[in-house]
Amino acid sequence: MAFNGADALTRVLIDNGIDTCFSNPGTTEMHLVAALTRDAGIANHLCLFEGVATGAADGYARMTGRPAATLLHLGPGLANGLANLHNARKAATPVLNIVGEHAQAHIAHDAPLTADIEGLARPVSKAVATLRMTGEIAQATRSMLSEIQSGEKGVGTLIVPNDVAWADAVPGNLPPVEPPQPAAPDPVAIDAAAEALKAPGALLILGSPHITRRMQELVFAIATATGARLMGEAATARLSRGGGLPLLPRIPFQIDMALDALKDTSTAVLAGARAPVAFFAYPERPSELLPTDCRRVTLCPPQGAVEAALEALADRLGVSLGPLEAPELPALPEGTITPEALGAAVANALPEGAIVADESVTNGAALQPACAAAPAHDWINNRGGSIGYSLPLALGCAAACPDRPVFAIVGDGSASYTLQALWTMARAGMNVTVIVLSNRRYRILTNEMSKIGAGTPDENSDPLMSLDNPPIDWTDLARGFGVPGERAETAEALHTAILAALAAPGPHLIEAIM
């Protein structure tokens, strides 16, 4: 079989360590499908919806630090995946979208699926390119892989016309991309942060695409030595926690709670974090959450060498790392499944090395704090705010780390967006435990309606927030996708169901009645 443009693209992916592709292809991608599946160097996962493919690629990259690929069909296929690409962009996750396009001579005929693919891609992509000639494939693909892994990492979208993919090509031999290392810590910034943290009312805010255990050991010691308060960003792309680490407090999501938590801050030292802002605009509340007279000092920019900067800051302050006070596990829960009981049930079942994709929203207030006392694990939050991310993200994490148990903890409203991920989990036999928090309504809208000054739900507006007519049967839906499902109506039953799911191979779904 002749070597063609699709083969050339695949060769560059393999040479650069891109070993996983989440796909929902169509006619214009058939040569790419053949090339990607012909070589054993790339694992391919079929996804029933493009939003699953893009979210899975995000989860894979968060856990491995290197891009996964998606294979999508023309403009409408890319459009179906945009919400989770938005989340990946906000999390600074490197993802490579490969989007098929009509053969170039066919585009002028305005066939039904013709669309402005570049226009759709730009809002969520750091880099966008359309191939025009088969001979440019290798260099263009290599350049995009370099760009999305350099500086502010992000999403790349490579558009491949069908005739470019099927045309004969000459095998190339380009060297693999070597992502640059972050710049060394700035001594001036280290000195400024060291002095700022000694001020009364100082706050150290930690952020990073991956907040490591070492970072937390350092910031807890620095906060203890200086007397400064410590908080993490409201959402983290990946947080390694548990296993004896204290709870890293987060800036609250809710506007009034956040303003209250930050009101006495005189100086904010930003370690890989951005200055916090409100999720939405609210009447008579500010968009910026820090007080207007708060001094801001940048220790390290977002995506910089955060751990190295913290090491240098600890040295500058003469801080030594001592023993940390680990939190205690909550007691096993009893009775109805409240947010507190949910946290206790998960915390007491969470195994060593677990990965948690958290989309618990209104019912999850006690979840992350309770699990801080569990064995060492990774916690992933949604930095982009577009819901329907946790099931695909968990899929991607399981593909990246097949030896680790993965949890997706998600509200029933959010889970309804991308439940097709269950089918891919079942097909691959992934060890994912899905806990759907079933309160049968978009409760966050109920909470937000009055807060934003739009009144309270009434007989006219409440139907737009309710999911109980008809109620969604999550156990039947799970079984329809090949995933065992059960319903837990008490905290004891929930804890037992989690343990049973962990003891059996493959994915499981638990509907927790809240």
Coordinates of C-alpha atoms in Angstrom, one line a residue:
M1 CA 0.0 0.0 0.0
A2 CA 1.3 3.4 -1.0
F3 CA 2.5 5.8 1.7
N4 CA 0.1 8.8 1.8
G5 CA -0.5 12.1 3.6
A6 CA -2.5 10.4 6.4
D7 CA 0.5 8.0 6.9
A8 CA 2.8 11.0 7.1
L9 CA 0.7 12.7 9.8
T10 CA 0.5 9.5 11.8
R11 CA 4.3 9.0 11.6
V12 CA 4.9 12.4 13.1
L13 CA 2.4 11.7 15.9
I14 CA 4.2 8.5 16.8
D15 CA 7.6 10.0 16.6
N16 CA 6.5 12.7 19.1
G17 CA 5.0 10.3 21.6
I18 CA 1.3 10.9 20.7
D19 CA 0.1 7.4 21.5
T20 CA -3.7 7.9 22.0
C21 CA -6.5 9.2 19.8
F22 CA -10.1 9.7 20.8
S23 CA -12.2 9.6 17.6
N24 CA -15.6 10.2 16.1
P25 CA -14.7 10.1 12.3
G26 CA -16.7 10.4 9.1
T27 CA -16.2 10.0 5.4
T28 CA -13.6 12.8 5.1
E29 CA -11.4 11.0 7.8
M30 CA -11.3 7.5 6.3
H31 CA -7.7 7.7 5.2
L32 CA -6.8 9.0 8.6
V33 CA -8.7 6.2 10.2
A34 CA -6.8 3.7 8.1
A35 CA -3.4 5.3 9.0
L36 CA -4.1 5.7 12.7
T37 CA -5.2 2.1 13.1
R38 CA -2.6 0.5 10.8
D39 CA 0.3 1.1 13.2
A40 CA 0.2 -0.5 16.7
G41 CA 1.8 2.6 18.2
I42 CA -1.5 4.5 18.7
A43 CA -4.4 3.4 20.9
N44 CA -7.7 4.4 19.3
H45 CA -10.9 4.9 21.3
L46 CA -14.2 5.3 19.5
C47 CA -16.5 7.9 21.1
L48 CA -20.2 8.2 20.4
F49 CA -20.1 12.0 20.7
E50 CA -17.4 14.5 19.9
G51 CA -17.7 16.2 23.3
V52 CA -16.7 12.9 24.8
A53 CA -13.6 12.7 22.6
T54 CA -12.4 16.2 23.4
G55 CA -13.1 15.9 27.1
A56 CA -11.2 12.5 27.1
A57 CA -8.2 14.1 25.4
D58 CA -8.2 16.8 28.1
G59 CA -8.2 14.2 30.9
Y60 CA -5.5 12.1 29.2
A61 CA -3.2 15.1 28.9
R62 CA -3.8 16.3 32.5
M63 CA -2.6 13.0 33.8
T64 CA 0.3 12.4 31.4
G65 CA 1.5 15.9 30.7
R66 CA 1.5 15.2 26.9
P67 CA -1.1 15.7 24.3
A68 CA -3.7 13.2 23.2
A69 CA -5.2 13.5 19.7
T70 CA -8.9 13.7 18.7
L71 CA -10.2 12.8 15.2
L72 CA -13.3 14.8 14.3
H73 CA -15.5 15.1 11.3
L74 CA -15.6 18.5 9.5
G75 CA -17.0 21.7 11.1
P76 CA -20.1 20.2 12.7
G77 CA -18.0 17.4 14.4
L78 CA -15.6 20.0 15.8
A79 CA -18.6 22.2 16.9
N80 CA -20.0 19.2 18.9
G81 CA -16.7 19.1 20.8
L82 CA -16.2 22.8 21.5
A83 CA -17.6 22.9 25.1
N84 CA -14.9 20.5 26.4
L85 CA -12.2 22.2 24.3
H86 CA -13.2 25.4 26.1
N87 CA -12.5 23.6 29.4
A88 CA -9.2 22.3 28.1
R89 CA -8.2 25.8 27.0
K90 CA -8.9 27.2 30.5
A91 CA -7.0 24.4 32.1
A92 CA -4.0 25.0 29.8
T93 CA -4.2 21.4 28.5
P94 CA -2.3 20.5 25.3
V95 CA -4.8 18.7 23.0
L96 CA -4.3 18.1 19.2
N97 CA -7.5 18.1 17.2
I98 CA -7.3 16.5 13.8
V99 CA -10.3 17.7 11.8
G100 CA -11.1 16.3 8.4
E101 CA -12.1 18.7 5.6
H102 CA -13.6 18.3 2.2
A103 CA -11.2 17.8 -0.7
Q104 CA -10.1 21.3 -1.7
A105 CA -11.8 21.3 -5.1
H106 CA -15.1 20.2 -3.5
I107 CA -15.3 23.1 -1.0
A108 CA -16.4 25.6 -3.6
H109 CA -19.6 23.6 -4.3
D110 CA -20.9 24.3 -0.7
A111 CA -21.9 20.7 0.1
P112 CA -24.2 20.3 3.1
L113 CA -21.3 19.8 5.6
T114 CA -19.2 22.6 4.4
A115 CA -18.3 25.0 7.2
D116 CA -15.8 27.6 8.4
I117 CA -13.7 25.1 10.4
E118 CA -11.0 27.6 11.2
G119 CA -13.6 30.1 12.5
L120 CA -15.1 27.5 14.8
A121 CA -11.7 26.4 16.0
R122 CA -10.1 29.8 16.8
P123 CA -12.0 30.6 20.0
V124 CA -10.8 27.4 21.8
S125 CA -7.4 26.9 20.1
K126 CA -4.0 28.3 20.7
A127 CA -3.0 27.3 17.2
V128 CA -5.1 26.6 14.0
A129 CA -3.7 25.5 10.6
T130 CA -5.2 24.1 7.4
L131 CA -3.0 21.9 5.3
R132 CA -2.9 22.7 1.6
M133 CA -0.3 20.3 0.3
T134 CA 0.7 16.8 1.3
G135 CA 4.3 17.7 1.4
E136 CA 3.8 20.2 4.3
I137 CA 2.1 17.7 6.6
A138 CA 5.1 16.5 8.6
Q139 CA 6.5 20.0 9.3
A140 CA 3.1 21.5 10.0
T141 CA 2.1 18.8 12.4
R142 CA 5.5 19.0 14.2
S143 CA 5.2 22.8 14.4
M144 CA 1.8 22.6 16.0
L145 CA 2.9 20.0 18.5
S146 CA 5.7 22.4 19.5
E147 CA 3.4 25.4 19.8
I148 CA 0.8 23.8 22.0
Q149 CA 3.4 22.5 24.4
S150 CA 5.4 25.8 24.7
G151 CA 4.7 28.8 26.9
E152 CA 1.0 28.9 27.7
K153 CA 0.0 25.4 26.7
G154 CA -3.2 24.9 24.9
V155 CA -5.3 23.3 22.1
G156 CA -4.2 22.9 18.6
T157 CA -6.5 22.3 15.6
L158 CA -5.1 20.8 12.5
I159 CA -7.5 20.8 9.5
V160 CA -6.8 18.1 6.9
P161 CA -8.5 18.2 3.5
N162 CA -9.4 14.8 2.2
D163 CA -7.3 15.1 -0.9
V164 CA -4.2 16.1 1.2
A165 CA -4.7 12.9 3.3
W166 CA -5.1 10.5 0.3
A167 CA -2.4 11.9 -1.9
D168 CA 1.0 10.1 -2.1
A169 CA 3.6 11.3 0.3
V170 CA 7.3 10.8 0.9
P171 CA 8.3 9.5 4.3
G172 CA 10.2 12.1 6.3
N173 CA 12.5 11.9 9.3
L174 CA 12.0 15.0 11.4
P175 CA 13.4 15.1 14.9
P176 CA 10.8 15.0 17.7
V177 CA 9.7 18.1 19.5
E178 CA 11.4 19.0 22.7
P179 CA 9.1 21.2 24.8
P180 CA 11.0 24.0 26.4
Q181 CA 11.5 24.1 30.1
P182 CA 10.0 27.0 32.1
A183 CA 12.2 29.9 32.9
A184 CA 14.2 29.8 36.1
P185 CA 12.7 31.6 39.2
D186 CA 13.2 35.4 39.2
P187 CA 15.4 36.4 42.2
V188 CA 13.7 39.8 42.3
A189 CA 10.3 38.2 42.5
I190 CA 11.5 35.8 45.2
D191 CA 12.7 38.7 47.3
A192 CA 9.5 40.6 46.8
A193 CA 7.3 37.7 47.7
A194 CA 9.4 36.9 50.8
E195 CA 8.9 40.4 52.1
A196 CA 5.2 40.6 51.1
L197 CA 4.3 37.4 53.0
K198 CA 5.5 38.9 56.3
A199 CA 2.9 41.7 56.1
P200 CA -0.2 41.5 58.3
G201 CA -3.1 40.2 56.2
A202 CA -0.9 38.5 53.6
L203 CA -2.3 35.7 51.5
L204 CA -0.4 33.1 49.4
I205 CA -2.6 31.9 46.4
L206 CA -1.4 28.7 44.8
G207 CA -2.2 27.6 41.2
S208 CA -0.7 25.4 38.6
P209 CA -1.8 23.0 35.8
H210 CA -0.6 20.3 38.4
I211 CA -0.4 21.3 42.0
T212 CA 2.1 18.6 43.2
R213 CA 2.6 17.2 46.7
R214 CA 5.9 19.0 46.9
M215 CA 4.4 22.3 46.1
Q216 CA 1.9 21.8 49.0
E217 CA 4.6 20.7 51.4
L218 CA 6.5 23.9 50.6
V219 CA 3.5 26.3 50.8
F220 CA 2.3 24.8 54.2
A221 CA 5.8 25.3 55.6
I222 CA 6.1 28.9 54.1
A223 CA 2.7 29.8 55.5
T224 CA 3.6 28.5 58.9
A225 CA 6.9 30.4 59.0
T226 CA 5.5 33.7 57.8
G227 CA 2.1 33.7 59.4
A228 CA 0.5 34.2 56.0
R229 CA -2.8 32.6 55.0
L230 CA -2.8 30.0 52.3
M231 CA -5.5 29.3 49.6
G232 CA -5.6 27.5 46.3
E233 CA -7.4 28.7 43.2
A234 CA -11.2 27.9 43.1
A235 CA -10.6 25.1 40.6
T236 CA -7.4 23.2 39.8
A237 CA -6.6 21.3 36.6
R238 CA -5.0 18.6 38.7
L239 CA -4.3 18.5 42.5
S240 CA -2.3 15.7 44.1
R241 CA -3.6 15.4 47.7
G242 CA -4.4 13.1 50.6
G243 CA -1.9 10.6 52.1
G244 CA -1.0 12.8 55.0
L245 CA -1.2 16.3 53.4
P246 CA -3.4 18.9 55.1
L247 CA -6.4 20.2 53.3
L248 CA -5.5 23.0 50.9
P249 CA -8.3 25.6 51.3
R250 CA -9.8 26.8 48.1
I251 CA -11.2 30.2 47.2
P252 CA -15.0 29.6 47.3
F253 CA -17.0 29.5 44.2
Q254 CA -20.0 31.4 45.6
I255 CA -19.5 35.1 45.3
D256 CA -20.5 36.2 48.8
M257 CA -18.4 33.4 50.4
A258 CA -15.4 34.4 48.3
L259 CA -15.7 38.1 49.1
D260 CA -15.9 37.3 52.8
A261 CA -12.9 34.9 52.7
L262 CA -10.8 37.5 51.0
K263 CA -12.0 40.7 52.6
D264 CA -9.1 41.2 55.0
T265 CA -6.4 40.4 52.5
S266 CA -3.8 43.3 52.4
T267 CA -1.3 41.6 50.1
A268 CA -1.8 38.7 47.8
V269 CA 1.2 36.7 46.6
L270 CA 0.4 34.8 43.4
A271 CA 2.3 31.5 43.0
G272 CA 1.3 30.3 39.6
A273 CA -2.2 31.7 40.1
R274 CA -4.2 34.5 38.6
A275 CA -5.8 37.1 40.7
P276 CA -9.3 35.7 41.5
V277 CA -12.4 36.9 39.8
A278 CA -16.1 36.1 40.2
F279 CA -17.5 33.4 38.1
F280 CA -20.3 35.7 36.9
A281 CA -21.3 39.4 37.3
Y282 CA -23.7 40.1 40.1
P283 CA -25.6 43.3 41.0
E284 CA -23.7 45.4 43.5
R285 CA -20.8 42.9 43.7
P286 CA -17.3 43.5 42.2
S287 CA -15.9 41.3 39.5
E288 CA -12.4 41.2 41.1
L289 CA -12.6 39.3 44.4
L290 CA -9.5 40.8 46.1
P291 CA -10.1 44.1 47.9
T292 CA -9.4 47.2 45.8
D293 CA -6.5 48.3 48.0
C294 CA -4.9 44.8 48.1
R295 CA -1.3 44.8 46.9
R296 CA -0.6 42.0 44.4
V297 CA 2.9 40.4 44.1
T298 CA 3.6 37.7 41.5
L299 CA 6.0 35.1 42.7
C300 CA 5.7 33.0 39.5
P301 CA 3.4 33.5 36.5
P302 CA 0.8 30.9 35.5
Q303 CA 2.4 27.8 34.0
G304 CA 5.8 28.9 35.2
A305 CA 8.2 26.9 37.2
V306 CA 6.0 27.0 40.3
E307 CA 7.7 24.3 42.3
A308 CA 11.2 25.7 41.6
A309 CA 10.0 29.2 42.7
L310 CA 8.5 27.9 45.9
E311 CA 11.8 26.0 46.6
A312 CA 13.7 29.3 46.1
L313 CA 11.2 31.2 48.3
A314 CA 11.6 28.6 51.1
D315 CA 15.4 28.9 50.9
R316 CA 15.1 32.7 50.9
L317 CA 13.0 32.6 54.1
G318 CA 15.1 29.9 55.7
V319 CA 12.1 27.6 56.0
S320 CA 12.6 23.9 56.8
L321 CA 10.0 21.4 56.1
G322 CA 8.6 19.7 59.2
P323 CA 5.9 17.2 59.9
L324 CA 2.4 18.1 58.7
E325 CA -0.9 17.6 60.6
A326 CA -3.0 15.3 58.5
P327 CA -6.8 15.6 58.7
E328 CA -8.9 12.7 60.1
L329 CA -11.3 10.6 58.1
P330 CA -14.9 11.4 58.9
A331 CA -17.0 8.7 60.5
L332 CA -18.8 6.3 58.3
P333 CA -22.1 8.0 57.3
E334 CA -25.6 6.8 58.2
G335 CA -29.1 7.8 57.0
T336 CA -30.0 9.9 54.0
I337 CA -27.4 11.0 51.5
T338 CA -26.6 14.6 52.4
P339 CA -23.6 16.5 51.0
E340 CA -21.8 15.6 54.2
A341 CA -22.7 11.9 54.0
L342 CA -21.6 11.9 50.4
G343 CA -18.2 13.2 51.4
A344 CA -17.8 10.7 54.2
A345 CA -18.9 7.8 52.0
V346 CA -16.4 8.6 49.3
A347 CA -13.6 9.5 51.6
N348 CA -13.8 6.2 53.5
A349 CA -13.8 4.2 50.2
L350 CA -11.2 6.1 48.2
P351 CA -8.3 3.9 47.5
E352 CA -4.6 4.7 47.2
G353 CA -3.8 6.2 43.8
A354 CA -7.4 7.1 42.9
I355 CA -8.2 9.8 40.4
V356 CA -11.3 11.9 41.0
A357 CA -13.0 13.9 38.3
D358 CA -15.2 16.2 40.3
E359 CA -18.3 17.8 38.8
S360 CA -20.4 17.6 42.0
V361 CA -21.4 21.3 41.8
T362 CA -24.1 22.0 44.4
N363 CA -24.0 18.7 46.3
G364 CA -20.2 18.6 46.5
A365 CA -19.4 21.3 49.1
A366 CA -18.3 18.7 51.7
L367 CA -16.8 16.2 49.2
Q368 CA -13.3 17.6 48.5
P369 CA -12.6 18.6 52.2
A370 CA -13.7 15.1 53.5
C371 CA -11.5 13.3 51.0
A372 CA -8.4 15.2 52.0
A373 CA -8.0 12.6 54.8
A374 CA -8.0 9.7 52.3
P375 CA -4.9 7.9 50.9
A376 CA -2.9 9.8 48.3
H377 CA -4.9 10.6 45.2
D378 CA -5.4 13.1 42.4
W379 CA -8.3 15.5 42.2
I380 CA -9.4 17.2 39.0
N381 CA -11.8 20.2 38.7
N382 CA -13.4 22.1 35.9
R383 CA -11.5 25.3 35.2
G384 CA -13.7 26.3 32.2
G385 CA -17.1 25.9 33.7
S386 CA -18.8 24.2 30.7
I387 CA -20.7 21.3 32.2
G388 CA -20.6 17.7 30.9
Y389 CA -16.9 17.3 31.4
S390 CA -16.4 14.8 34.2
L391 CA -17.5 11.6 32.4
P392 CA -15.3 12.2 29.3
L393 CA -12.5 13.4 31.6
A394 CA -12.6 10.3 33.7
L395 CA -12.5 8.2 30.5
G396 CA -9.3 10.0 29.4
C397 CA -7.8 9.6 32.8
A398 CA -8.5 5.9 32.7
A399 CA -6.9 5.6 29.3
A400 CA -3.8 7.4 30.6
C401 CA -3.6 5.5 33.9
P402 CA -5.1 2.0 33.4
D403 CA -3.6 0.8 36.6
R404 CA -5.3 3.4 38.8
P405 CA -9.0 3.5 39.9
V406 CA -10.9 6.5 38.5
F407 CA -14.0 8.2 39.9
A408 CA -16.4 10.5 38.1
I409 CA -18.6 12.3 40.7
V410 CA -21.3 14.3 38.8
G411 CA -24.7 15.9 39.2
D412 CA -27.5 14.4 37.2
G413 CA -27.9 17.6 35.1
S414 CA -24.2 17.6 34.1
A415 CA -24.1 13.9 33.5
S416 CA -26.9 14.2 31.0
Y417 CA -24.7 16.1 28.6
T418 CA -22.1 13.4 27.9
L419 CA -23.4 10.0 29.2
Q420 CA -22.2 8.5 25.9
A421 CA -18.8 8.2 27.6
L422 CA -20.2 5.2 29.5
W423 CA -20.2 3.2 26.2
T424 CA -16.5 3.8 25.5
M425 CA -15.7 2.9 29.2
A426 CA -17.6 -0.4 28.8
R427 CA -16.0 -1.2 25.5
A428 CA -12.5 -0.7 26.9
G429 CA -13.3 -2.3 30.3
M430 CA -12.1 0.8 32.1
N431 CA -12.0 0.8 35.9
V432 CA -14.2 3.9 36.3
T433 CA -16.8 4.3 39.1
V434 CA -19.4 6.9 38.2
I435 CA -21.4 8.4 41.0
V436 CA -24.4 10.4 39.7
L437 CA -25.8 12.7 42.3
S438 CA -29.5 12.6 41.6
N439 CA -31.5 15.5 43.0
R440 CA -33.5 15.7 39.8
R441 CA -33.1 19.4 39.2
Y442 CA -30.5 22.0 38.1
R443 CA -30.2 23.2 41.7
I444 CA -27.4 25.6 40.9
L445 CA -29.9 27.6 38.8
T446 CA -32.3 27.7 41.8
N447 CA -29.5 29.1 43.9
E448 CA -28.2 31.6 41.4
M449 CA -31.6 33.0 40.3
S450 CA -32.2 35.1 43.4
K451 CA -28.5 35.8 43.9
I452 CA -28.3 37.5 40.5
G453 CA -31.5 39.5 41.2
A454 CA -33.9 37.7 38.9
G455 CA -36.3 36.7 41.7
T456 CA -37.1 33.1 42.9
P457 CA -38.3 30.1 40.9
D458 CA -42.1 30.1 40.4
E459 CA -44.6 27.9 38.6
N460 CA -43.5 29.4 35.3
S461 CA -39.7 29.3 35.7
D462 CA -39.3 26.2 37.9
P463 CA -40.0 23.7 35.0
L464 CA -36.8 25.0 33.4
M465 CA -34.8 23.9 36.4
S466 CA -36.5 20.6 37.2
L467 CA -35.5 17.1 36.0
D468 CA -38.3 15.1 37.6
N469 CA -40.9 15.1 34.8
P470 CA -40.1 12.5 33.7
P471 CA -37.4 11.4 36.2
I472 CA -34.2 10.1 34.6
D473 CA -33.5 6.4 35.3
W474 CA -29.7 6.3 35.5
T475 CA -29.4 2.6 36.3
D476 CA -31.3 1.7 33.2
L477 CA -29.3 4.2 31.1
A478 CA -26.1 2.7 32.4
R479 CA -27.1 -0.8 31.6
G480 CA -28.1 0.3 28.1
F481 CA -24.5 1.4 27.5
G482 CA -23.1 -1.8 28.9
V483 CA -22.3 -0.5 32.4
P484 CA -23.6 -2.2 35.5
G485 CA -25.8 0.3 37.5
E486 CA -27.4 0.4 40.9
R487 CA -29.3 2.9 43.0
A488 CA -28.2 3.9 46.5
E489 CA -30.9 5.6 48.7
T490 CA -28.9 5.7 52.0
A491 CA -25.4 6.7 52.9
E492 CA -24.7 3.1 54.1
A493 CA -25.8 1.7 50.7
L494 CA -23.7 4.3 48.9
H495 CA -20.5 3.4 50.7
T496 CA -21.2 -0.3 50.2
A497 CA -21.9 0.2 46.5
I498 CA -18.6 2.1 46.0
L499 CA -16.6 -0.7 47.7
A500 CA -18.4 -3.3 45.5
A501 CA -17.6 -1.3 42.3
L502 CA -14.0 -1.0 43.2
A503 CA -13.8 -4.8 43.8
A504 CA -15.1 -5.7 40.4
P505 CA -13.4 -5.1 37.0
G506 CA -14.7 -2.6 34.5
P507 CA -16.9 0.5 34.9
H508 CA -19.8 0.8 37.3
L509 CA -22.5 3.5 37.8
I510 CA -24.1 4.3 41.2
E511 CA -27.1 6.6 41.3
A512 CA -27.0 8.4 44.7
I513 CA -30.4 9.7 45.6
M514 CA -29.8 13.1 47.2

